[in-house]
PDB file of C-alpha atoms and ligand atoms in Angstrom:
ATOM      1  CA  UNK A  92      31.655  17.554  -1.237  1.00 41.00           C
ATOM      2  CA  UNK A  93      29.107  15.044  -2.288  1.00 43.00           C
ATOM      3  CA  UNK A  94      30.452  11.690  -3.989  1.00 43.00           C
ATOM      4  CA  UNK A  95      29.626  11.504  -7.617  1.00 42.00           C
ATOM      5  CA  UNK A  96      28.109   8.038  -6.676  1.00 43.00           C
ATOM      6  CA  UNK A  97      25.391   9.844  -4.744  1.00 45.00           C
ATOM      7  CA  UNK A  98      24.190  11.405  -8.217  1.00 49.00           C
ATOM      8  CA  UNK A  99      24.148   8.312 -10.377  1.00 55.00           C
ATOM      9  CA  UNK A 100      21.088   7.731  -8.487  1.00 81.00           C
ATOM     10  CA  UNK A 101      19.382  10.830  -9.720  1.00 91.00           C
ATOM     11  CA  UNK A 102      16.694  10.260 -12.475  1.00 96.00           C
ATOM     12  CA  UNK A 103      16.218  13.254 -14.728  1.00 96.00           C
ATOM     13  CA  UNK A 104      13.055  14.385 -16.154  1.00 97.00           C
ATOM     14  CA  UNK A 105      12.876  17.350 -19.021  1.00 97.00           C
ATOM     15  CA  UNK A 106       9.644  18.852 -19.610  1.00 96.00           C
ATOM     16  CA  UNK A 107       7.779  22.198 -20.029  1.00 94.00           C
ATOM     17  CA  UNK A 108       8.481  23.084 -16.316  1.00 93.00           C
ATOM     18  CA  UNK A 109      12.353  22.543 -16.411  1.00 95.00           C
ATOM     19  CA  UNK A 110      14.665  19.833 -15.602  1.00 96.00           C
ATOM     20  CA  UNK A 111      13.479  17.762 -12.525  1.00 95.00           C
ATOM     21  CA  UNK A 112      16.217  15.583 -10.869  1.00 95.00           C
ATOM     22  CA  UNK A 113      14.875  12.802  -8.538  1.00 96.00           C
ATOM     23  CA  UNK A 114      16.597  10.274  -5.965  1.00 95.00           C
ATOM     24  CA  UNK A 115      13.762   7.372  -5.261  1.00 96.00           C
ATOM     25  CA  UNK A 116      16.135   6.049  -2.463  1.00 92.00           C
ATOM     26  CA  UNK A 117      16.073   9.413  -0.575  1.00 91.00           C
ATOM     27  CA  UNK A 118      13.031  11.149  -2.115  1.00 90.00           C
ATOM     28  CA  UNK A 119      15.108  14.202  -2.844  1.00 91.00           C
ATOM     29  CA  UNK A 120      13.592  16.173  -5.635  1.00 91.00           C
ATOM     30  CA  UNK A 121      15.570  19.023  -7.287  1.00 92.00           C
ATOM     31  CA  UNK A 122      13.680  21.242  -9.655  1.00 92.00           C
ATOM     32  CA  UNK A 123      15.592  23.515 -11.972  1.00 94.00           C
ATOM     33  CA  UNK A 124      12.842  25.766 -13.564  1.00 91.00           C
ATOM     34  CA  UNK A 125      14.795  28.379 -14.867  1.00 92.00           C
ATOM     35  CA  UNK A 126      15.806  26.102 -17.665  1.00 93.00           C
ATOM     36  CA  UNK A 127      13.840  26.136 -20.630  1.00 95.00           C
ATOM     37  CA  UNK A 128      13.450  22.865 -22.150  1.00 96.00           C
ATOM     38  CA  UNK A 129      12.456  22.393 -26.003  1.00 97.00           C
ATOM     39  CA  UNK A 130       9.302  20.865 -26.612  1.00 96.00           C
ATOM     40  CA  UNK A 131      10.667  18.251 -28.275  1.00 97.00           C
ATOM     41  CA  UNK A 132      12.464  17.007 -25.458  1.00 97.00           C
ATOM     42  CA  UNK A 133       9.481  16.904 -23.223  1.00 97.00           C
ATOM     43  CA  UNK A 134       8.831  13.688 -21.389  1.00 97.00           C
ATOM     44  CA  UNK A 135       6.086  11.733 -22.901  1.00 97.00           C
ATOM     45  CA  UNK A 136       4.668  10.368 -19.773  1.00 97.00           C
ATOM     46  CA  UNK A 137       3.268  11.946 -16.756  1.00 96.00           C
ATOM     47  CA  UNK A 138       5.475  12.543 -13.645  1.00 95.00           C
ATOM     48  CA  UNK A 139       3.723  10.068 -11.668  1.00 95.00           C
ATOM     49  CA  UNK A 140       1.372   7.127 -12.426  1.00 97.00           C
ATOM     50  CA  UNK A 141      -1.091   5.631 -10.258  1.00 97.00           C
ATOM     51  CA  UNK A 142      -2.249   2.021 -10.692  1.00 98.00           C
ATOM     52  CA  UNK A 143      -5.412   0.401  -9.284  1.00 97.00           C
ATOM     53  CA  UNK A 144      -4.208  -3.408  -9.469  1.00 98.00           C
ATOM     54  CA  UNK A 145      -7.781  -4.597  -8.269  1.00 97.00           C
ATOM     55  CA  UNK A 146     -11.080  -3.322  -7.029  1.00 96.00           C
ATOM     56  CA  UNK A 147     -11.152  -6.187  -4.536  1.00 95.00           C
ATOM     57  CA  UNK A 148     -10.557  -5.589  -0.724  1.00 96.00           C
ATOM     58  CA  UNK A 149     -11.041  -7.668   2.277  1.00 94.00           C
ATOM     59  CA  UNK A 150     -12.294  -4.691   4.340  1.00 94.00           C
ATOM     60  CA  UNK A 151     -15.841  -2.890   4.117  1.00 89.00           C
ATOM     61  CA  UNK A 152     -15.046   0.726   5.060  1.00 86.00           C
ATOM     62  CA  UNK A 153     -18.097   2.987   4.925  1.00 80.00           C
ATOM     63  CA  UNK A 154     -16.480   5.722   3.199  1.00 76.00           C
ATOM     64  CA  UNK A 155     -14.599   3.557   0.456  1.00 83.00           C
ATOM     65  CA  UNK A 156     -13.872   5.382  -3.085  1.00 78.00           C
ATOM     66  CA  UNK A 157     -13.093   1.945  -4.847  1.00 82.00           C
ATOM     67  CA  UNK A 158     -15.391   0.813  -7.496  1.00 84.00           C
ATOM     68  CA  UNK A 159     -17.400  -2.252  -6.632  1.00 82.00           C
ATOM     69  CA  UNK A 160     -17.416  -4.538  -9.625  1.00 90.00           C
ATOM     70  CA  UNK A 161     -15.021  -7.436  -9.906  1.00 93.00           C
ATOM     71  CA  UNK A 162     -11.585  -6.200 -11.963  1.00 96.00           C
ATOM     72  CA  UNK A 163      -7.889  -7.053 -11.451  1.00 96.00           C
ATOM     73  CA  UNK A 164      -5.079  -6.360 -13.639  1.00 98.00           C
ATOM     74  CA  UNK A 165      -2.476  -8.781 -15.320  1.00 97.00           C
ATOM     75  CA  UNK A 166       0.899  -8.033 -13.466  1.00 98.00           C
ATOM     76  CA  UNK A 167       2.811  -8.819 -16.485  1.00 97.00           C
ATOM     77  CA  UNK A 168       0.924  -6.245 -18.720  1.00 98.00           C
ATOM     78  CA  UNK A 169       1.467  -3.816 -15.678  1.00 98.00           C
ATOM     79  CA  UNK A 170       5.214  -4.280 -15.880  1.00 98.00           C
ATOM     80  CA  UNK A 171       5.232  -3.728 -19.435  1.00 98.00           C
ATOM     81  CA  UNK A 172       3.120  -0.327 -19.223  1.00 98.00           C
ATOM     82  CA  UNK A 173       5.655   0.663 -16.168  1.00 98.00           C
ATOM     83  CA  UNK A 174       8.694  -0.276 -18.300  1.00 98.00           C
ATOM     84  CA  UNK A 175       7.316   2.121 -21.306  1.00 98.00           C
ATOM     85  CA  UNK A 176       6.335   4.919 -18.656  1.00 98.00           C
ATOM     86  CA  UNK A 177      10.060   4.819 -17.328  1.00 98.00           C
ATOM     87  CA  UNK A 178      11.742   5.148 -20.389  1.00 98.00           C
ATOM     88  CA  UNK A 179       9.584   8.149 -21.306  1.00 98.00           C
ATOM     89  CA  UNK A 180      10.596  10.102 -18.170  1.00 97.00           C
ATOM     90  CA  UNK A 181       7.859   9.012 -15.442  1.00 97.00           C
ATOM     91  CA  UNK A 182       9.390   9.142 -11.977  1.00 97.00           C
ATOM     92  CA  UNK A 183       7.082   6.984 -10.027  1.00 97.00           C
ATOM     93  CA  UNK A 184       4.102   4.413  -9.673  1.00 97.00           C
ATOM     94  CA  UNK A 185       1.762   4.113  -6.879  1.00 97.00           C
ATOM     95  CA  UNK A 186      -0.047   0.948  -6.514  1.00 98.00           C
ATOM     96  CA  UNK A 187      -3.591   0.973  -5.012  1.00 96.00           C
ATOM     97  CA  UNK A 188      -7.131  -0.529  -5.410  1.00 89.00           C
ATOM     98  CA  UNK A 189      -8.986  -1.956  -4.054  1.00 93.00           C
ATOM     99  CA  UNK A 190      -6.251  -3.390  -1.964  1.00 97.00           C
ATOM    100  CA  UNK A 191      -3.166  -4.229  -3.665  1.00 98.00           C
ATOM    101  CA  UNK A 192      -1.732  -6.813  -1.384  1.00 98.00           C
ATOM    102  CA  UNK A 193      -4.638  -9.063  -1.974  1.00 97.00           C
ATOM    103  CA  UNK A 194      -3.348  -9.347  -5.652  1.00 97.00           C
ATOM    104  CA  UNK A 195      -1.242 -12.605  -6.546  1.00 96.00           C
ATOM    105  CA  UNK A 196       1.980 -11.862  -7.298  1.00 97.00           C
ATOM    106  CA  UNK A 197       2.343  -8.279  -5.780  1.00 98.00           C
ATOM    107  CA  UNK A 198       5.432  -8.640  -4.190  1.00 98.00           C
ATOM    108  CA  UNK A 199       7.172 -10.088  -7.416  1.00 98.00           C
ATOM    109  CA  UNK A 200       5.627  -7.002  -9.295  1.00 98.00           C
ATOM    110  CA  UNK A 201       7.217  -4.525  -7.018  1.00 98.00           C
ATOM    111  CA  UNK A 202      10.699  -6.244  -7.232  1.00 98.00           C
ATOM    112  CA  UNK A 203      10.481  -6.360 -10.973  1.00 98.00           C
ATOM    113  CA  UNK A 204       9.484  -2.705 -11.422  1.00 98.00           C
ATOM    114  CA  UNK A 205      12.252  -1.591  -8.822  1.00 97.00           C
ATOM    115  CA  UNK A 206      14.916  -3.917 -10.571  1.00 97.00           C
ATOM    116  CA  UNK A 207      13.954  -3.173 -13.912  1.00 97.00           C
ATOM    117  CA  UNK A 208      13.091   0.465 -14.028  1.00 97.00           C
ATOM    118  CA  UNK A 209      14.284   3.538 -12.369  1.00 96.00           C
ATOM    119  CA  UNK A 210      10.741   4.319 -10.952  1.00 97.00           C
ATOM    120  CA  UNK A 211      10.021   4.905  -6.974  1.00 97.00           C
ATOM    121  CA  UNK A 212       7.365   2.223  -6.143  1.00 97.00           C
ATOM    122  CA  UNK A 213       4.876   2.907  -3.341  1.00 97.00           C
ATOM    123  CA  UNK A 214       1.527   1.553  -2.590  1.00 98.00           C
ATOM    124  CA  UNK A 215      -1.114   2.296  -0.373  1.00 97.00           C
ATOM    125  CA  UNK A 216      -2.920  -0.447   1.791  1.00 98.00           C
ATOM    126  CA  UNK A 217      -4.920  -0.890   4.811  1.00 98.00           C
ATOM    127  CA  UNK A 218      -1.739  -2.822   6.485  1.00 98.00           C
ATOM    128  CA  UNK A 219      -3.385  -6.004   7.916  1.00 98.00           C
ATOM    129  CA  UNK A 220      -1.892  -8.083   5.142  1.00 98.00           C
ATOM    130  CA  UNK A 221       1.563  -6.927   5.842  1.00 98.00           C
ATOM    131  CA  UNK A 222       2.917 -10.252   7.490  1.00 97.00           C
ATOM    132  CA  UNK A 223       6.468 -10.965   7.930  1.00 97.00           C
ATOM    133  CA  UNK A 224       6.782 -12.960   5.004  1.00 97.00           C
ATOM    134  CA  UNK A 225       5.358 -10.460   2.611  1.00 98.00           C
ATOM    135  CA  UNK A 226       7.534  -7.635   4.281  1.00 98.00           C
ATOM    136  CA  UNK A 227      10.596  -9.664   3.567  1.00 98.00           C
ATOM    137  CA  UNK A 228       9.546 -10.328  -0.038  1.00 98.00           C
ATOM    138  CA  UNK A 229       8.922  -6.433  -0.365  1.00 98.00           C
ATOM    139  CA  UNK A 230      12.112  -5.367   1.486  1.00 97.00           C
ATOM    140  CA  UNK A 231      14.346  -3.210  -1.067  1.00 96.00           C
ATOM    141  CA  UNK A 232      11.647  -3.350  -3.733  1.00 97.00           C
ATOM    142  CA  UNK A 233       9.257  -0.467  -2.077  1.00 97.00           C
ATOM    143  CA  UNK A 234      10.414   3.370  -1.683  1.00 96.00           C
ATOM    144  CA  UNK A 235       7.254   4.449   0.155  1.00 96.00           C
ATOM    145  CA  UNK A 236       4.464   2.340   1.665  1.00 98.00           C
ATOM    146  CA  UNK A 237       1.193   4.667   2.430  1.00 97.00           C
ATOM    147  CA  UNK A 238      -1.157   3.087   5.313  1.00 98.00           C
ATOM    148  CA  UNK A 239      -4.667   4.099   5.667  1.00 96.00           C
ATOM    149  CA  UNK A 240      -5.634   4.926   9.255  1.00 95.00           C
ATOM    150  CA  UNK A 241      -8.453   7.043  10.294  1.00 88.00           C
ATOM    151  CA  UNK A 242      -8.678   6.900  13.746  1.00 93.00           C
ATOM    152  CA  UNK A 243      -7.331   5.041  16.870  1.00 96.00           C
ATOM    153  CA  UNK A 244      -8.679   2.478  19.144  1.00 96.00           C
ATOM    154  CA  UNK A 245     -12.331   1.899  19.055  1.00 94.00           C
ATOM    155  CA  UNK A 246     -12.847   4.600  16.371  1.00 92.00           C
ATOM    156  CA  UNK A 247     -10.421   2.686  14.157  1.00 94.00           C
ATOM    157  CA  UNK A 248     -12.129  -0.524  14.749  1.00 95.00           C
ATOM    158  CA  UNK A 249     -15.482   0.760  14.411  1.00 92.00           C
ATOM    159  CA  UNK A 250     -14.501   2.149  10.727  1.00 89.00           C
ATOM    160  CA  UNK A 251     -12.234  -0.477   9.505  1.00 92.00           C
ATOM    161  CA  UNK A 252     -13.563  -3.436  11.303  1.00 94.00           C
ATOM    162  CA  UNK A 253     -10.282  -4.781  12.439  1.00 96.00           C
ATOM    163  CA  UNK A 254      -8.253  -5.200  15.605  1.00 97.00           C
ATOM    164  CA  UNK A 255      -6.162  -1.815  16.077  1.00 97.00           C
ATOM    165  CA  UNK A 256      -3.603  -3.445  18.074  1.00 97.00           C
ATOM    166  CA  UNK A 257      -2.802  -5.730  15.262  1.00 97.00           C
ATOM    167  CA  UNK A 258      -2.630  -2.595  12.980  1.00 98.00           C
ATOM    168  CA  UNK A 259       0.061  -1.179  15.236  1.00 98.00           C
ATOM    169  CA  UNK A 260       2.022  -4.563  15.249  1.00 98.00           C
ATOM    170  CA  UNK A 261       2.187  -4.243  11.480  1.00 98.00           C
ATOM    171  CA  UNK A 262       3.323  -0.772  11.557  1.00 98.00           C
ATOM    172  CA  UNK A 263       6.528  -1.673  14.026  1.00 97.00           C
ATOM    173  CA  UNK A 264       7.377  -4.325  11.389  1.00 98.00           C
ATOM    174  CA  UNK A 265       6.835  -2.089   8.683  1.00 98.00           C
ATOM    175  CA  UNK A 266       9.123   0.572   9.846  1.00 97.00           C
ATOM    176  CA  UNK A 267      12.316  -1.726   9.649  1.00 97.00           C
ATOM    177  CA  UNK A 268      11.644  -2.487   5.805  1.00 96.00           C
ATOM    178  CA  UNK A 269      10.449   0.580   3.890  1.00 96.00           C
ATOM    179  CA  UNK A 270       9.557   4.377   5.044  1.00 96.00           C
ATOM    180  CA  UNK A 271       5.987   4.693   5.384  1.00 97.00           C
ATOM    181  CA  UNK A 272       3.332   7.405   5.790  1.00 97.00           C
ATOM    182  CA  UNK A 273      -0.271   7.440   7.413  1.00 97.00           C
ATOM    183  CA  UNK A 274      -3.225   8.585   5.253  1.00 95.00           C
ATOM    184  CA  UNK A 275      -6.104   9.763   6.981  1.00 93.00           C
ATOM    185  CA  UNK A 276      -9.580  10.300   5.395  1.00 90.00           C
ATOM    186  CA  UNK A 277     -10.840  13.445   7.161  1.00 90.00           C
ATOM    187  CA  UNK A 278     -14.758  13.496   7.870  1.00 88.00           C
ATOM    188  CA  UNK A 279     -17.121  14.000  10.726  1.00 87.00           C
ATOM    189  CA  UNK A 280     -16.114  10.793  12.479  1.00 86.00           C
ATOM    190  CA  UNK A 281     -12.107  11.334  12.076  1.00 90.00           C
ATOM    191  CA  UNK A 282     -11.645  14.897  12.621  1.00 93.00           C
ATOM    192  CA  UNK A 283     -11.407  14.416  16.276  1.00 94.00           C
ATOM    193  CA  UNK A 284      -9.012  11.589  15.992  1.00 95.00           C
ATOM    194  CA  UNK A 285      -6.220  13.840  14.291  1.00 96.00           C
ATOM    195  CA  UNK A 286      -4.016  14.379  17.445  1.00 96.00           C
ATOM    196  CA  UNK A 287      -4.121  10.734  18.292  1.00 97.00           C
ATOM    197  CA  UNK A 288      -3.198   9.756  14.924  1.00 97.00           C
ATOM    198  CA  UNK A 289      -0.297  12.067  14.623  1.00 97.00           C
ATOM    199  CA  UNK A 290       0.962  10.946  18.032  1.00 97.00           C
ATOM    200  CA  UNK A 291       0.389   7.184  16.603  1.00 97.00           C
ATOM    201  CA  UNK A 292       2.451   8.071  13.583  1.00 97.00           C
ATOM    202  CA  UNK A 293       5.474   9.739  15.699  1.00 97.00           C
ATOM    203  CA  UNK A 294       5.111   6.391  17.928  1.00 97.00           C
ATOM    204  CA  UNK A 295       5.591   4.061  14.891  1.00 97.00           C
ATOM    205  CA  UNK A 296       8.066   6.102  12.881  1.00 97.00           C
ATOM    206  CA  UNK A 297       5.826   7.397  10.030  1.00 98.00           C
ATOM    207  CA  UNK A 298       7.641   9.553   7.558  1.00 96.00           C
ATOM    208  CA  UNK A 299       4.206  11.505   6.673  1.00 95.00           C
ATOM    209  CA  UNK A 300       1.022  12.284   7.621  1.00 96.00           C
ATOM    210  CA  UNK A 301      -1.246  12.958   4.800  1.00 94.00           C
ATOM    211  CA  UNK A 302      -4.688  14.498   5.475  1.00 93.00           C
ATOM    212  CA  UNK A 303      -7.242  13.426   2.876  1.00 90.00           C
ATOM    213  CA  UNK A 304     -10.584  15.625   3.282  1.00 88.00           C
ATOM    214  CA  UNK A 305     -13.203  13.109   2.328  1.00 85.00           C
ATOM    215  CA  UNK A 306     -14.752  13.522  -1.285  1.00 79.00           C
ATOM    216  CA  UNK A 307     -18.284  13.081  -2.496  1.00 72.00           C
ATOM    217  CA  UNK A 308     -17.206  10.265  -4.570  1.00 66.00           C
ATOM    218  CA  UNK A 309     -18.043   6.401  -4.509  1.00 63.00           C
ATOM    219  CA  UNK A 310     -19.401   5.944  -0.772  1.00 61.00           C
ATOM    220  CA  UNK A 311     -17.947   9.128   0.259  1.00 60.00           C
ATOM    221  CA  UNK A 312     -20.414  11.774   1.130  1.00 72.00           C
ATOM    222  CA  UNK A 313     -17.776  14.631   1.376  1.00 76.00           C
ATOM    223  CA  UNK A 314     -16.302  16.364   4.284  1.00 79.00           C
ATOM    224  CA  UNK A 315     -18.724  19.196   5.843  1.00 86.00           C
ATOM    225  CA  UNK A 316     -17.983  22.584   6.010  1.00 88.00           C
ATOM    226  CA  UNK A 317     -17.788  22.415   9.723  1.00 91.00           C
ATOM    227  CA  UNK A 318     -15.187  19.579   9.308  1.00 91.00           C
ATOM    228  CA  UNK A 319     -13.333  21.436   6.913  1.00 90.00           C
ATOM    229  CA  UNK A 320     -13.199  24.469   9.189  1.00 91.00           C
ATOM    230  CA  UNK A 321     -12.036  22.298  12.251  1.00 93.00           C
ATOM    231  CA  UNK A 322      -9.186  20.825  10.045  1.00 92.00           C
ATOM    232  CA  UNK A 323      -7.895  24.515   9.046  1.00 90.00           C
ATOM    233  CA  UNK A 324      -7.690  25.148  12.502  1.00 93.00           C
ATOM    234  CA  UNK A 325      -6.012  21.773  13.391  1.00 95.00           C
ATOM    235  CA  UNK A 326      -3.500  22.287  10.614  1.00 92.00           C
ATOM    236  CA  UNK A 327      -2.678  26.075  11.725  1.00 91.00           C
ATOM    237  CA  UNK A 328      -2.072  24.572  15.356  1.00 95.00           C
ATOM    238  CA  UNK A 329      -0.072  21.552  14.217  1.00 95.00           C
ATOM    239  CA  UNK A 330       3.436  21.324  15.805  1.00 93.00           C
ATOM    240  CA  UNK A 331       3.857  17.730  15.789  1.00 93.00           C
ATOM    241  CA  UNK A 332       6.802  15.655  14.775  1.00 93.00           C
ATOM    242  CA  UNK A 333       5.674  13.989  11.576  1.00 96.00           C
ATOM    243  CA  UNK A 334       5.641  15.782   8.416  1.00 94.00           C
ATOM    244  CA  UNK A 335       2.330  17.140   7.244  1.00 93.00           C
ATOM    245  CA  UNK A 336       0.968  16.795   3.893  1.00 90.00           C
ATOM    246  CA  UNK A 337      -2.787  17.539   2.355  1.00 86.00           C
ATOM    247  CA  UNK A 338      -3.945  16.360  -0.826  1.00 80.00           C
ATOM    248  CA  UNK A 339      -5.012  19.022  -3.274  1.00 67.00           C
ATOM    249  CA  UNK A 340      -8.261  17.472  -4.122  1.00 63.00           C
ATOM    250  CA  UNK A 341     -10.676  18.874  -1.374  1.00 56.00           C
ATOM    251  CA  UNK A 342      -7.824  20.921   0.381  1.00 53.00           C
ATOM    252  CA  UNK A 343     -10.389  23.986   0.182  1.00 59.00           C
ATOM    253  CA  UNK A 344      -7.982  26.746   1.061  1.00 57.00           C
ATOM    254  CA  UNK A 345      -5.705  24.813   3.105  1.00 56.00           C
ATOM    255  CA  UNK A 346      -1.883  25.266   2.102  1.00 56.00           C
ATOM    256  CA  UNK A 347      -0.588  22.504  -0.489  1.00 57.00           C
ATOM    257  CA  UNK A 348       2.888  22.244  -2.121  1.00 59.00           C
ATOM    258  CA  UNK A 349       2.311  22.424  -5.959  1.00 67.00           C
ATOM    259  CA  UNK A 350       5.706  23.260  -7.650  1.00 69.00           C
ATOM    260  CA  UNK A 351       4.112  21.951 -10.757  1.00 74.00           C
ATOM    261  CA  UNK A 352       0.973  24.167 -10.657  1.00 72.00           C
ATOM    262  CA  UNK A 353       1.795  25.939 -14.255  1.00 76.00           C
ATOM    263  CA  UNK A 354       1.948  22.314 -15.810  1.00 84.00           C
ATOM    264  CA  UNK A 355      -1.528  20.731 -17.217  1.00 86.00           C
ATOM    265  CA  UNK A 356      -2.560  18.106 -14.627  1.00 85.00           C
ATOM    266  CA  UNK A 357      -2.331  15.400 -17.179  1.00 89.00           C
ATOM    267  CA  UNK A 358       1.454  15.983 -17.545  1.00 92.00           C
ATOM    268  CA  UNK A 359       1.704  15.762 -13.600  1.00 91.00           C
ATOM    269  CA  UNK A 360      -0.681  12.601 -13.098  1.00 91.00           C
ATOM    270  CA  UNK A 361      -2.701   9.739 -14.582  1.00 96.00           C
ATOM    271  CA  UNK A 362      -4.254   6.927 -13.258  1.00 97.00           C
ATOM    272  CA  UNK A 363      -4.689   3.375 -14.712  1.00 98.00           C
ATOM    273  CA  UNK A 364      -8.014   1.839 -13.260  1.00 97.00           C
ATOM    274  CA  UNK A 365      -8.447  -2.198 -12.444  1.00 97.00           C
ATOM    275  CA  UNK A 366     -10.410  -2.328 -15.779  1.00 97.00           C
ATOM    276  CA  UNK A 367      -6.983  -1.129 -17.460  1.00 98.00           C
ATOM    277  CA  UNK A 368      -8.655   2.429 -18.375  1.00 97.00           C
ATOM    278  CA  UNK A 369      -6.079   5.418 -18.399  1.00 97.00           C
ATOM    279  CA  UNK A 370      -8.032   8.420 -16.834  1.00 96.00           C
ATOM    280  CA  UNK A 371      -6.676  11.849 -15.661  1.00 93.00           C
ATOM    281  CA  UNK A 372      -6.953  10.580 -11.772  1.00 88.00           C
ATOM    282  CA  UNK A 373      -9.075   7.770 -10.029  1.00 86.00           C
ATOM    283  CA  UNK A 374     -12.312  10.548  -9.632  1.00 83.00           C
ATOM    284  CA  UNK A 375     -12.189  11.372 -13.490  1.00 87.00           C
ATOM    285  CA  UNK A 376     -14.847  10.233 -15.773  1.00 86.00           C
ATOM    286  CA  UNK A 377     -14.448   8.671 -18.966  1.00 89.00           C
ATOM    287  CA  UNK A 378     -10.478   7.884 -20.128  1.00 95.00           C
ATOM    288  CA  UNK A 379      -9.186   5.690 -22.715  1.00 97.00           C
ATOM    289  CA  UNK A 380      -9.230   1.892 -22.409  1.00 97.00           C
ATOM    290  CA  UNK A 381      -5.554   0.513 -23.025  1.00 98.00           C
ATOM    291  CA  UNK A 382      -6.736  -2.629 -24.759  1.00 97.00           C
ATOM    292  CA  UNK A 383      -4.002  -3.952 -27.363  1.00 96.00           C
ATOM    293  CA  UNK A 384      -2.227  -0.063 -27.460  1.00 97.00           C
ATOM    294  CA  UNK A 385       0.925   0.698 -25.814  1.00 98.00           C
ATOM    295  CA  UNK A 386       0.610   2.864 -22.616  1.00 98.00           C
ATOM    296  CA  UNK A 387       2.484   5.470 -24.415  1.00 98.00           C
ATOM    297  CA  UNK A 388       0.038   5.647 -27.572  1.00 98.00           C
ATOM    298  CA  UNK A 389      -2.989   5.552 -24.956  1.00 98.00           C
ATOM    299  CA  UNK A 390      -1.416   8.442 -23.096  1.00 97.00           C
ATOM    300  CA  UNK A 391      -1.044  10.477 -26.035  1.00 96.00           C
ATOM    301  CA  UNK A 392      -4.809   9.778 -26.854  1.00 96.00           C
ATOM    302  CA  UNK A 393      -5.745  10.984 -23.444  1.00 95.00           C
ATOM    303  CA  UNK A 394      -3.489  13.935 -23.336  1.00 92.00           C
ATOM    304  CA  UNK A 395      -4.920  14.906 -26.859  1.00 88.00           C
ATOM    305  CA  UNK A 396      -8.433  14.707 -25.348  1.00 81.00           C
ATOM    306  CA  UNK A 397      -7.553  17.128 -22.612  1.00 69.00           C
ATOM    307  CA  UNK A 398      -5.992  19.674 -24.884  1.00 64.00           C
ATOM    308  CA  UNK A 399      -9.190  19.894 -26.955  1.00 63.00           C
TER     309      UNK A 399
HETATM  310  S1  LIG B 171      -9.369  -0.496   2.980  1.00 83.42           S
HETATM  311 FE1  LIG B 171      -9.291   0.946   1.463  1.00 83.42          FE
HETATM  312  S2  LIG B 171     -10.272  -0.005  -0.460  1.00 83.42           S
HETATM  313 FE2  LIG B 171     -10.381  -1.422   1.477  1.00 83.42          FE
HETATM  314  S3  LIG B 171     -12.792  -1.181   1.587  1.00 83.42           S
HETATM  315 FE3  LIG B 171     -11.396   0.286   3.216  1.00 83.42          FE
HETATM  316  S4  LIG B 171     -11.245   2.127   1.859  1.00 83.42           S
HETATM  317 FE4  LIG B 171     -11.946   0.720   0.315  1.00 83.42          FE
END
């Protein structure tokens, strides 16, 4: 029988889908959807919140989705918003950008969120700034790191403009600090690299391989029909060691796991951009600037817009 101590770590979220128990330490998710939760008890925050801490990045990838104007969020304001979201039933935050590790005070922010809230902390990075020093500061404060890798060897170096061997060195340090996954933007240039990236992931101990078909957004021109057909065939044939996941956006008929499908998107996910505007996703137009409002008041406005 499991120790009661194990259950003390679970965070419980109650909403229109049912009762969701989540353990940020192990990634365990347990959804009891037979329970009808009264509407007055539904969580008042999205299940997951993404925060673009900055638009800045020290790389220049050709397909980058990030906004190019200068903007960055104050970590102290972000911590305040996350405290609110945590208390209102949010389960996790994912920091991104731009490149979040370029933000001064990034490690301190992760530590404060991990210590002062029950949110799972994750971030997406190109990985090249994960020095021994930064990793030692992040140890124990991050539950998942997502490293963007779109190919190996010369392909990687052509797309990212950084030495591939240096990346592998970073991954071999990261594996001792936090679980990590590999994110691959799939397009004409990277589709032929999937086997090699999956093998790399297995070699360096990645927990997940997340496939992100390129979208027509920012500098991205979108995955072609030929690439998507090749991706479908690759997924069908995949029998690698690393767990496979596929982003819903751009999946185009590929199998995705979405147990919360019946729930409006705004209850599942929201995004704060580096200008402090709350949006339905990083790709969504519009949104509501948080400004002097609380996070929850802003979220209610955005959710109200969606319901109209
Ligand atoms: S590492 Fe990410 S944020 Fe930076 S330029 Fe490349 S795609 Fe854009």
